[in-house]
mmCIF file of C-alpha atoms in Angstrom:
data_model
loop_
_atom_site.group_PDB
_atom_site.id
_atom_site.type_symbol
_atom_site.label_atom_id
_atom_site.label_comp_id
_atom_site.label_asym_id
_atom_site.label_seq_id
_atom_site.Cartn_x
_atom_site.Cartn_y
_atom_site.Cartn_z
ATOM 1 C CA UNK A 576 114.262 85.239 -28.078
ATOM 2 C CA UNK A 577 113.215 83.932 -24.705
ATOM 3 C CA UNK A 578 111.091 80.726 -25.141
ATOM 4 C CA UNK A 579 108.046 82.075 -23.282
ATOM 5 C CA UNK A 580 107.999 84.965 -25.755
ATOM 6 C CA UNK A 581 108.391 82.542 -28.645
ATOM 7 C CA UNK A 582 105.378 80.611 -27.535
ATOM 8 C CA UNK A 583 103.323 83.818 -27.710
ATOM 9 C CA UNK A 584 104.773 84.880 -31.048
ATOM 10 C CA UNK A 585 104.016 81.455 -32.420
ATOM 11 C CA UNK A 586 100.411 81.811 -31.291
ATOM 12 C CA UNK A 587 100.188 85.348 -32.815
ATOM 13 C CA UNK A 588 101.523 84.194 -36.230
ATOM 14 C CA UNK A 589 99.307 80.983 -36.244
ATOM 15 C CA UNK A 590 96.152 83.076 -35.802
ATOM 16 C CA UNK A 591 97.246 84.999 -38.796
ATOM 17 C CA UNK A 592 97.886 81.731 -40.780
ATOM 18 C CA UNK A 593 101.651 82.161 -40.632
ATOM 19 C CA UNK A 594 104.392 80.032 -38.954
ATOM 20 C CA UNK A 595 107.914 80.732 -38.322
ATOM 21 C CA UNK A 596 110.100 77.655 -37.905
ATOM 22 C CA UNK A 597 111.453 77.588 -34.409
ATOM 23 C CA UNK A 598 114.723 76.000 -33.292
ATOM 24 C CA UNK A 599 115.417 75.144 -29.619
ATOM 25 C CA UNK A 600 118.133 73.183 -27.910
ATOM 26 C CA UNK A 601 117.343 71.207 -24.819
ATOM 27 C CA UNK A 602 118.154 73.118 -21.573
ATOM 28 C CA UNK A 603 118.430 76.418 -23.332
ATOM 29 C CA UNK A 604 116.072 79.285 -22.342
ATOM 30 C CA UNK A 605 116.084 80.814 -25.776
ATOM 31 C CA UNK A 606 114.605 79.927 -29.149
ATOM 32 C CA UNK A 607 115.459 80.920 -32.641
ATOM 33 C CA UNK A 608 112.744 81.989 -35.004
ATOM 34 C CA UNK A 609 113.574 81.747 -38.692
ATOM 35 C CA UNK A 610 112.233 84.790 -40.744
ATOM 36 C CA UNK A 611 112.491 86.173 -44.236
ATOM 37 C CA UNK A 612 115.143 88.770 -45.093
ATOM 38 C CA UNK A 613 115.773 91.576 -42.627
ATOM 39 C CA UNK A 614 114.530 95.113 -42.937
ATOM 40 C CA UNK A 615 116.090 98.239 -41.638
ATOM 41 C CA UNK A 616 115.049 99.031 -38.153
ATOM 42 C CA UNK A 617 114.856 102.334 -36.300
ATOM 43 C CA UNK A 618 117.252 102.595 -33.218
ATOM 44 C CA UNK A 619 114.148 102.770 -30.961
ATOM 45 C CA UNK A 620 112.836 99.417 -32.377
ATOM 46 C CA UNK A 621 116.161 97.871 -31.873
ATOM 47 C CA UNK A 622 116.225 99.168 -28.198
ATOM 48 C CA UNK A 623 112.761 97.772 -27.612
ATOM 49 C CA UNK A 624 113.796 94.283 -28.991
ATOM 50 C CA UNK A 625 116.844 94.262 -26.766
ATOM 51 C CA UNK A 626 114.604 95.049 -23.718
ATOM 52 C CA UNK A 627 112.479 92.087 -24.606
ATOM 53 C CA UNK A 628 115.505 89.741 -24.934
ATOM 54 C CA UNK A 629 115.184 89.479 -28.726
ATOM 55 C CA UNK A 630 118.539 89.357 -30.593
ATOM 56 C CA UNK A 631 118.716 89.669 -34.419
ATOM 57 C CA UNK A 632 121.175 87.297 -35.991
ATOM 58 C CA UNK A 633 123.015 89.060 -38.798
ATOM 59 C CA UNK A 634 122.284 87.757 -42.323
ATOM 60 C CA UNK A 635 124.768 85.050 -43.374
ATOM 61 C CA UNK A 636 125.409 83.731 -39.907
ATOM 62 C CA UNK A 637 125.600 80.016 -39.896
ATOM 63 C CA UNK A 638 122.799 78.185 -37.932
ATOM 64 C CA UNK A 639 122.829 74.567 -37.065
ATOM 65 C CA UNK A 640 119.671 72.901 -38.277
ATOM 66 C CA UNK A 641 118.401 69.716 -36.705
ATOM 67 C CA UNK A 642 119.823 66.479 -38.020
ATOM 68 C CA UNK A 643 117.839 63.224 -38.511
ATOM 69 C CA UNK A 644 119.215 61.853 -35.207
ATOM 70 C CA UNK A 645 119.261 64.463 -32.514
ATOM 71 C CA UNK A 646 121.548 64.241 -29.510
ATOM 72 C CA UNK A 647 120.847 65.940 -26.187
ATOM 73 C CA UNK A 648 121.658 69.673 -26.321
ATOM 74 C CA UNK A 649 121.412 69.969 -30.086
ATOM 75 C CA UNK A 650 119.002 72.149 -31.826
ATOM 76 C CA UNK A 651 115.613 70.641 -32.683
ATOM 77 C CA UNK A 652 112.468 71.851 -34.332
ATOM 78 C CA UNK A 653 109.973 73.057 -31.739
ATOM 79 C CA UNK A 654 106.500 71.868 -32.130
ATOM 80 C CA UNK A 655 105.427 71.219 -35.695
ATOM 81 C CA UNK A 656 107.180 74.353 -37.019
ATOM 82 C CA UNK A 657 109.886 72.592 -39.014
ATOM 83 C CA UNK A 658 111.102 74.395 -42.042
ATOM 84 C CA UNK A 659 108.146 74.262 -44.418
ATOM 85 C CA UNK A 660 107.172 76.680 -47.234
ATOM 86 C CA UNK A 661 108.086 80.262 -47.115
ATOM 87 C CA UNK A 662 109.391 82.156 -44.117
ATOM 88 C CA UNK A 663 107.204 84.961 -42.530
ATOM 89 C CA UNK A 664 108.685 88.502 -43.110
ATOM 90 C CA UNK A 665 110.929 89.658 -40.281
ATOM 91 C CA UNK A 666 108.815 92.661 -39.913
ATOM 92 C CA UNK A 667 105.763 90.500 -39.012
ATOM 93 C CA UNK A 668 107.711 88.676 -36.329
ATOM 94 C CA UNK A 669 108.945 91.952 -34.975
ATOM 95 C CA UNK A 670 105.359 93.358 -34.939
ATOM 96 C CA UNK A 671 104.298 90.241 -33.074
ATOM 97 C CA UNK A 672 106.999 90.824 -30.408
ATOM 98 C CA UNK A 673 105.986 94.410 -29.936
ATOM 99 C CA UNK A 674 102.196 93.674 -29.868
ATOM 100 C CA UNK A 675 102.771 91.056 -27.246
ATOM 101 C CA UNK A 676 104.923 93.438 -25.189
ATOM 102 C CA UNK A 677 102.330 96.201 -25.507
ATOM 103 C CA UNK A 678 99.415 93.983 -24.409
ATOM 104 C CA UNK A 679 101.162 92.224 -21.497
ATOM 105 C CA UNK A 680 102.467 93.214 -18.192
ATOM 106 C CA UNK A 681 104.873 90.456 -18.346
ATOM 107 C CA UNK A 682 107.167 92.229 -20.739
#
């Protein structure tokens, strides 16, 4: 998702005592939020996410996680959201995206 949306989703989750680990590579305008297993989505929800710039990565797709020594352009944990504990349900992260879009003229 776009990094500016990721900031707002992170704040939404934090208020609800949840955190999604967020990956970001230097110079890239998008972030990857890690969530729990996917849930089936209605086509209208998928269209809304696409409009917001949110792409769902299919389960089983390999992701590069940050190494101990990070080089420029490689993924890194964003903020203090490194992989700790359980992942938030995908449905909660999608609800956060939709709530932010509904309450903001930016989206």
